[in-house]
Amino acid sequence: MSRSTADIARRLAENAEAVCQRYLGNGRREGHYWMVGNIHNERGRSLYVRLASHHDGALSAGKWTDAESGEHGDLLDIIAASCSHASFRETIAEARRFLSLPLEPPAPRNPAPRKHPAGTPQAAQRLWAGSKTLAGSLGQTYFEGRRILKAAGTDALRFHPNCFYRASEDDAADCRPVWPAVIAAVTDDTGAITGVHRTWLDPSGGKAPVAFPRRAMGNLLGHGVRFGRAGPVMVFGEGLETLLSVREVLPAMPMIACLSAAHLAAIEFPHGLRRLYIARDNDDAGRLAFKSIADRSSGADIELLPLDSELGDFNADLTTFGHDRVRNAIKAQLCRTDRFEQF
């Protein structure tokens, strides 16, 4: 950043609230932040702009983050997006006009890259890239509290210490906009990330005290959170914790968590799949999803078999009864004992 550009950025930061009022007019001030839907000035609370610098310099005025998409930047980015600029030169000129500074002579600059809107697979990929390893994190502690001990050993899970939470009408008025979160990668059958699933956590343990502590974003239909490489024998299920609980006793079995009953019913069958176990939840949605998958698998030469929990789902079984009882219950439901020993 040139000295002149740095000076403009500093002046904009000194007038951060005025900049937000001008270029993010659909938002509003909440405490020390300006809250708005995204950098394109849509209504909502995903993007937050710091309006004043912290005394220790750790938090700078004018810095913004859209924690749902993973994007971040400064007030020059906001001006560029608001005015749909194709070059950085245009943005600097607009900033100078806003600050009532004289314009500089024109100089050729490279076009600024276009940014992807929130909620897209690209936004999900950025959030995944900005996340950290699960091992040793609050996310690992959370899973261990659910008696899931092998979560940190999978590549499909990461941890984000400050993941934005978009409050709903069901949340308290003073709901915090940022919480730590477990981030799960939603992938297609080639391994490409098409979305992510977020589980927000309370720093003291357990899920965050928000109305919707679990949400997914990106392209989810037909895809899921994958554990292990696809093979001829697999387990599919709805919830992330349900599949991780089954994985505790079948660690070598490839599995896909589809994240909901509707997505379970629509999951794409990997090539070469011949026997499929459905770890279905003990409710009407789980039974309907199994019936829908049964209709699809009958024409695909796939043997379909249920795995039923004793309580509402396998994580309820695991936390209530422990590993040995869940292992014995699953073993009793598998078609052949040698298949259980294999996995």
CSV table of N, CA, C and O in Angstrom, one decimal, residues 195-276:
chain,number,residue,atom,x,y,z
A,195,GLY,N,-19.6,-26.9,0.2
A,195,GLY,CA,-20.3,-26.2,1.3
A,195,GLY,C,-19.6,-26.5,2.6
A,195,GLY,O,-18.6,-27.3,2.7
A,196,VAL,N,-20.1,-25.9,3.7
A,196,VAL,CA,-19.6,-26.2,5.0
A,196,VAL,C,-20.8,-26.3,6.0
A,196,VAL,O,-21.9,-25.7,5.7
A,197,HIS,N,-20.7,-27.0,7.1
A,197,HIS,CA,-21.6,-27.1,8.1
A,197,HIS,C,-21.0,-26.5,9.4
A,197,HIS,O,-19.8,-26.8,9.7
A,198,ARG,N,-21.7,-25.6,10.1
A,198,ARG,CA,-21.2,-25.0,11.3
A,198,ARG,C,-22.0,-25.4,12.5
A,198,ARG,O,-23.2,-25.4,12.5
A,199,THR,N,-21.2,-25.7,13.6
A,199,THR,CA,-21.8,-25.9,14.9
A,199,THR,C,-21.2,-24.9,15.8
A,199,THR,O,-20.0,-25.0,16.2
A,200,TRP,N,-22.0,-23.9,16.2
A,200,TRP,CA,-21.4,-22.9,17.1
A,200,TRP,C,-21.4,-23.4,18.6
A,200,TRP,O,-22.3,-24.1,19.0
A,201,LEU,N,-20.3,-23.0,19.3
A,201,LEU,CA,-20.0,-23.5,20.6
A,201,LEU,C,-20.0,-22.4,21.6
A,201,LEU,O,-19.5,-21.3,21.3
A,202,ASP,N,-20.3,-22.7,22.9
A,202,ASP,CA,-20.1,-21.8,24.0
A,202,ASP,C,-18.7,-22.0,24.5
A,202,ASP,O,-18.3,-23.1,24.6
A,203,PRO,N,-17.9,-20.9,24.7
A,203,PRO,CA,-16.6,-21.1,25.2
A,203,PRO,C,-16.4,-21.9,26.4
A,203,PRO,O,-15.4,-22.5,26.7
A,204,SER,N,-17.5,-22.0,27.2
A,204,SER,CA,-17.4,-22.7,28.5
A,204,SER,C,-17.8,-24.2,28.3
A,204,SER,O,-17.8,-25.0,29.2
A,205,GLY,N,-18.1,-24.6,27.0
A,205,GLY,CA,-18.5,-26.0,26.7
A,205,GLY,C,-19.9,-26.1,26.2
A,205,GLY,O,-20.8,-25.3,26.6
A,206,GLY,N,-20.2,-27.1,25.4
A,206,GLY,CA,-21.5,-27.3,24.9
A,206,GLY,C,-21.8,-26.4,23.7
A,206,GLY,O,-20.9,-25.6,23.2
A,207,LYS,N,-23.0,-26.5,23.2
A,207,LYS,CA,-23.4,-25.6,22.0
A,207,LYS,C,-23.6,-24.2,22.5
A,207,LYS,O,-24.0,-23.9,23.6
A,208,ALA,N,-23.5,-23.3,21.6
A,208,ALA,CA,-23.7,-21.8,21.9
A,208,ALA,C,-25.2,-21.6,22.3
A,208,ALA,O,-26.0,-22.3,21.7
A,209,PRO,N,-25.5,-20.7,23.2
A,209,PRO,CA,-26.8,-20.5,23.6
A,209,PRO,C,-27.5,-19.5,22.6
A,209,PRO,O,-27.9,-18.4,22.9
A,210,VAL,N,-27.7,-20.1,21.4
A,210,VAL,CA,-28.4,-19.3,20.3
A,210,VAL,C,-29.5,-20.2,19.8
A,210,VAL,O,-29.6,-21.4,20.1
A,211,ALA,N,-30.4,-19.5,19.0
A,211,ALA,CA,-31.6,-20.2,18.6
A,211,ALA,C,-31.3,-21.4,17.6
A,211,ALA,O,-32.0,-22.4,17.6
A,212,PHE,N,-30.3,-21.2,16.7
A,212,PHE,CA,-30.0,-22.2,15.7
A,212,PHE,C,-28.4,-22.4,15.8
A,212,PHE,O,-27.7,-21.9,14.9
A,213,PRO,N,-28.0,-23.3,16.7
A,213,PRO,CA,-26.5,-23.5,16.8
A,213,PRO,C,-25.9,-24.3,15.7
A,213,PRO,O,-24.7,-24.5,15.6
A,214,ARG,N,-26.8,-24.9,14.8
A,214,ARG,CA,-26.2,-25.6,13.6
A,214,ARG,C,-26.8,-25.0,12.3
A,214,ARG,O,-28.0,-24.8,12.2
A,215,ARG,N,-25.9,-24.7,11.4
A,215,ARG,CA,-26.3,-24.2,10.1
A,215,ARG,C,-25.4,-24.7,9.0
A,215,ARG,O,-24.2,-24.8,9.3
A,216,ALA,N,-25.9,-24.8,7.8
A,216,ALA,CA,-25.0,-25.2,6.7
A,216,ALA,C,-25.1,-24.1,5.6
A,216,ALA,O,-26.1,-23.3,5.5
A,217,MET,N,-24.1,-24.0,4.8
A,217,MET,CA,-24.1,-23.0,3.7
A,217,MET,C,-23.4,-23.7,2.5
A,217,MET,O,-22.6,-24.6,2.6
A,218,GLY,N,-23.7,-23.2,1.3
A,218,GLY,CA,-23.1,-23.7,0.1
A,218,GLY,C,-24.1,-24.6,-0.7
A,218,GLY,O,-25.3,-24.6,-0.5
A,219,ASN,N,-23.5,-25.4,-1.6
A,219,ASN,CA,-24.2,-26.3,-2.4
A,219,ASN,C,-24.3,-27.7,-1.7
A,219,ASN,O,-23.3,-28.4,-1.7
A,220,LEU,N,-25.4,-28.0,-1.1
A,220,LEU,CA,-25.5,-29.2,-0.3
A,220,LEU,C,-26.2,-30.4,-0.9
A,220,LEU,O,-25.9,-31.5,-0.6
A,221,LEU,N,-27.1,-30.1,-1.9
A,221,LEU,CA,-27.9,-31.2,-2.5
A,221,LEU,C,-27.0,-32.3,-3.1
A,221,LEU,O,-26.2,-32.0,-4.0
A,222,GLY,N,-27.2,-33.5,-2.7
A,222,GLY,CA,-26.5,-34.6,-3.2
A,222,GLY,C,-25.1,-34.8,-2.6
A,222,GLY,O,-24.4,-35.8,-2.9
A,223,HIS,N,-24.7,-33.9,-1.7
A,223,HIS,CA,-23.3,-34.0,-1.1
A,223,HIS,C,-23.4,-34.2,0.4
A,223,HIS,O,-24.5,-34.2,1.0
A,224,GLY,N,-22.3,-34.4,1.0
A,224,GLY,CA,-22.3,-34.6,2.5
A,224,GLY,C,-20.9,-34.5,3.1
A,224,GLY,O,-19.9,-34.2,2.4
A,225,VAL,N,-20.8,-34.7,4.4
A,225,VAL,CA,-19.5,-34.7,5.1
A,225,VAL,C,-19.0,-36.1,5.1
A,225,VAL,O,-19.7,-37.0,5.6
A,226,ARG,N,-17.9,-36.3,4.5
A,226,ARG,CA,-17.4,-37.7,4.2
A,226,ARG,C,-16.2,-38.1,5.1
A,226,ARG,O,-15.3,-37.3,5.4
A,227,PHE,N,-16.4,-39.3,5.6
A,227,PHE,CA,-15.3,-39.9,6.5
A,227,PHE,C,-14.8,-41.2,5.8
A,227,PHE,O,-15.5,-42.2,5.8
A,228,GLY,N,-13.6,-41.1,5.3
A,228,GLY,CA,-13.0,-42.2,4.6
A,228,GLY,C,-13.4,-42.2,3.1
A,228,GLY,O,-14.3,-41.5,2.7
A,229,ARG,N,-12.6,-43.0,2.4
A,229,ARG,CA,-12.8,-43.1,0.9
A,229,ARG,C,-14.0,-44.0,0.6
A,229,ARG,O,-14.2,-45.0,1.2
A,230,ALA,N,-14.8,-43.6,-0.3
A,230,ALA,CA,-16.0,-44.4,-0.7
A,230,ALA,C,-15.6,-45.8,-1.1
A,230,ALA,O,-14.5,-46.0,-1.7
A,231,GLY,N,-16.4,-46.8,-0.8
A,231,GLY,CA,-16.2,-48.2,-1.1
A,231,GLY,C,-17.4,-48.9,-1.4
A,231,GLY,O,-18.5,-48.3,-1.4
A,232,PRO,N,-17.4,-50.2,-1.5
A,232,PRO,CA,-18.6,-51.0,-1.8
A,232,PRO,C,-19.5,-51.1,-0.7
A,232,PRO,O,-20.7,-51.4,-0.9
A,233,VAL,N,-19.0,-51.0,0.6
A,233,VAL,CA,-19.9,-51.0,1.8
A,233,VAL,C,-19.7,-49.7,2.5
A,233,VAL,O,-18.6,-49.3,2.8
A,234,MET,N,-20.8,-49.0,2.8
A,234,MET,CA,-20.8,-47.7,3.4
A,234,MET,C,-21.9,-47.5,4.4
A,234,MET,O,-22.9,-48.3,4.4
A,235,VAL,N,-21.8,-46.5,5.2
A,235,VAL,CA,-22.9,-46.0,6.1
A,235,VAL,C,-23.2,-44.6,5.8
A,235,VAL,O,-22.3,-43.7,5.7
A,236,PHE,N,-24.5,-44.3,5.6
A,236,PHE,CA,-25.0,-43.0,5.4
A,236,PHE,C,-25.9,-42.6,6.7
A,236,PHE,O,-26.5,-43.5,7.3
A,237,GLY,N,-26.0,-41.4,7.0
A,237,GLY,CA,-26.8,-40.9,8.1
A,237,GLY,C,-27.2,-39.5,8.0
A,237,GLY,O,-26.7,-38.8,7.1
A,238,GLU,N,-28.0,-39.0,8.9
A,238,GLU,CA,-28.4,-37.6,8.9
A,238,GLU,C,-27.4,-36.7,9.5
A,238,GLU,O,-26.6,-36.0,8.9
A,239,GLY,N,-27.4,-36.7,10.9
A,239,GLY,CA,-26.6,-35.7,11.6
A,239,GLY,C,-25.1,-36.1,11.7
A,239,GLY,O,-24.7,-37.2,11.6
A,240,LEU,N,-24.3,-35.0,11.9
A,240,LEU,CA,-22.9,-35.2,12.0
A,240,LEU,C,-22.5,-36.0,13.2
A,240,LEU,O,-21.7,-36.9,13.2
A,241,GLU,N,-23.1,-35.7,14.4
A,241,GLU,CA,-22.8,-36.4,15.6
A,241,GLU,C,-23.3,-37.9,15.6
A,241,GLU,O,-22.7,-38.8,16.2
A,242,THR,N,-24.4,-38.1,14.8
A,242,THR,CA,-24.9,-39.5,14.7
A,242,THR,C,-23.8,-40.3,14.0
A,242,THR,O,-23.5,-41.4,14.4
A,243,LEU,N,-23.3,-39.8,12.8
A,243,LEU,CA,-22.3,-40.6,12.1
A,243,LEU,C,-21.0,-40.7,12.9
A,243,LEU,O,-20.4,-41.8,12.9
A,244,LEU,N,-20.6,-39.7,13.6
A,244,LEU,CA,-19.4,-39.8,14.3
A,244,LEU,C,-19.5,-40.8,15.5
A,244,LEU,O,-18.5,-41.4,15.9
A,245,SER,N,-20.7,-40.9,16.0
A,245,SER,CA,-20.9,-41.9,17.1
A,245,SER,C,-20.8,-43.3,16.5
A,245,SER,O,-20.3,-44.2,17.1
A,246,VAL,N,-21.4,-43.6,15.3
A,246,VAL,CA,-21.2,-44.9,14.7
A,246,VAL,C,-19.8,-45.1,14.3
A,246,VAL,O,-19.2,-46.2,14.5
A,247,ARG,N,-19.1,-44.1,13.9
A,247,ARG,CA,-17.7,-44.2,13.6
A,247,ARG,C,-16.8,-44.6,14.8
A,247,ARG,O,-15.7,-45.1,14.6
A,248,GLU,N,-17.2,-44.2,16.0
A,248,GLU,CA,-16.5,-44.6,17.2
A,248,GLU,C,-16.3,-46.1,17.2
A,248,GLU,O,-15.3,-46.6,17.7
A,249,VAL,N,-17.3,-46.9,16.8
A,249,VAL,CA,-17.2,-48.4,16.9
A,249,VAL,C,-16.9,-49.0,15.5
A,249,VAL,O,-16.6,-50.2,15.5
A,250,LEU,N,-17.0,-48.3,14.4
A,250,LEU,CA,-16.7,-48.8,13.1
A,250,LEU,C,-15.7,-47.8,12.4
A,250,LEU,O,-16.0,-47.1,11.4
A,251,PRO,N,-14.5,-47.6,13.0
A,251,PRO,CA,-13.6,-46.5,12.5
A,251,PRO,C,-13.1,-46.6,11.1
A,251,PRO,O,-12.8,-45.6,10.5
A,252,ALA,N,-13.1,-47.9,10.5
A,252,ALA,CA,-12.6,-48.0,9.2
A,252,ALA,C,-13.7,-48.0,8.1
A,252,ALA,O,-13.4,-48.1,6.9
A,253,MET,N,-15.0,-48.0,8.6
A,253,MET,CA,-16.1,-48.0,7.6
A,253,MET,C,-16.2,-46.6,7.0
A,253,MET,O,-16.4,-45.6,7.7
A,254,PRO,N,-16.2,-46.5,5.6
A,254,PRO,CA,-16.5,-45.2,5.0
A,254,PRO,C,-17.9,-44.7,5.3
A,254,PRO,O,-18.9,-45.5,5.2
A,255,MET,N,-18.1,-43.5,5.6
A,255,MET,CA,-19.4,-42.9,5.9
A,255,MET,C,-19.6,-41.5,5.3
A,255,MET,O,-18.7,-40.8,5.0
A,256,ILE,N,-20.9,-41.2,5.2
A,256,ILE,CA,-21.3,-39.8,4.8
A,256,ILE,C,-22.4,-39.3,5.7
A,256,ILE,O,-23.4,-40.0,5.9
A,257,ALA,N,-22.2,-38.1,6.3
A,257,ALA,CA,-23.2,-37.4,7.1
A,257,ALA,C,-23.9,-36.5,6.1
A,257,ALA,O,-23.3,-35.6,5.6
A,258,CYS,N,-25.2,-36.7,5.9
A,258,CYS,CA,-25.9,-35.9,4.9
A,258,CYS,C,-26.6,-34.6,5.5
A,258,CYS,O,-27.1,-33.8,4.8
A,259,LEU,N,-26.5,-34.4,6.9
A,259,LEU,CA,-26.9,-33.2,7.6
A,259,LEU,C,-28.4,-33.0,7.8
A,259,LEU,O,-28.8,-32.2,8.6
A,260,SER,N,-29.3,-33.7,7.1
A,260,SER,CA,-30.7,-33.6,7.3
A,260,SER,C,-31.4,-34.8,6.7
A,260,SER,O,-30.8,-35.5,5.8
A,261,ALA,N,-32.6,-35.1,7.1
A,261,ALA,CA,-33.3,-36.2,6.5
A,261,ALA,C,-33.6,-36.0,5.0
A,261,ALA,O,-33.5,-36.9,4.2
A,262,ALA,N,-33.9,-34.7,4.6
A,262,ALA,CA,-34.1,-34.4,3.2
A,262,ALA,C,-32.9,-34.6,2.4
A,262,ALA,O,-33.0,-35.2,1.2
A,263,HIS,N,-31.7,-34.2,2.8
A,263,HIS,CA,-30.5,-34.4,2.1
A,263,HIS,C,-30.1,-35.9,2.1
A,263,HIS,O,-29.4,-36.3,1.1
A,264,LEU,N,-30.4,-36.6,3.1
A,264,LEU,CA,-30.1,-38.0,3.2
A,264,LEU,C,-30.9,-38.7,2.0
A,264,LEU,O,-30.4,-39.6,1.3
A,265,ALA,N,-32.2,-38.3,1.9
A,265,ALA,CA,-33.0,-38.9,0.8
A,265,ALA,C,-32.5,-38.6,-0.6
A,265,ALA,O,-32.7,-39.4,-1.5
A,266,ALA,N,-31.7,-37.5,-0.7
A,266,ALA,CA,-31.3,-37.1,-2.1
A,266,ALA,C,-29.8,-37.3,-2.3
A,266,ALA,O,-29.3,-36.9,-3.4
A,267,ILE,N,-29.1,-38.0,-1.4
A,267,ILE,CA,-27.6,-38.1,-1.5
A,267,ILE,C,-27.3,-39.0,-2.8
A,267,ILE,O,-28.0,-39.9,-3.1
A,268,GLU,N,-26.2,-38.6,-3.5
A,268,GLU,CA,-25.8,-39.3,-4.6
A,268,GLU,C,-25.0,-40.6,-4.2
A,268,GLU,O,-24.2,-40.5,-3.2
A,269,PHE,N,-25.3,-41.7,-4.9
A,269,PHE,CA,-24.6,-42.9,-4.6
A,269,PHE,C,-23.2,-42.9,-5.2
A,269,PHE,O,-23.1,-42.7,-6.4
A,270,PRO,N,-22.2,-43.2,-4.4
A,270,PRO,CA,-20.8,-43.3,-5.0
A,270,PRO,C,-20.7,-44.4,-5.9
A,270,PRO,O,-21.4,-45.5,-5.8
A,271,HIS,N,-19.8,-44.3,-6.9
A,271,HIS,CA,-19.6,-45.4,-7.9
A,271,HIS,C,-19.1,-46.6,-7.2
A,271,HIS,O,-18.2,-46.5,-6.3
A,272,GLY,N,-19.6,-47.7,-7.5
A,272,GLY,CA,-19.2,-49.0,-6.9
A,272,GLY,C,-19.8,-49.4,-5.6
A,272,GLY,O,-19.5,-50.5,-5.1
A,273,LEU,N,-20.7,-48.6,-5.1
A,273,LEU,CA,-21.4,-48.9,-3.9
A,273,LEU,C,-22.3,-50.1,-4.1
A,273,LEU,O,-23.1,-50.2,-5.0
A,274,ARG,N,-22.2,-51.1,-3.2
A,274,ARG,CA,-23.0,-52.3,-3.3
A,274,ARG,C,-23.9,-52.6,-2.1
A,274,ARG,O,-24.9,-53.2,-2.2
A,275,ARG,N,-23.4,-52.2,-0.9
A,275,ARG,CA,-24.2,-52.4,0.3
A,275,ARG,C,-24.2,-51.1,1.1
A,275,ARG,O,-23.1,-50.6,1.4
A,276,LEU,N,-25.4,-50.7,1.5
A,276,LEU,CA,-25.5,-49.4,2.2
A,276,LEU,C,-26.3,-49.5,3.4
A,276,LEU,O,-27.4,-50.0,3.4
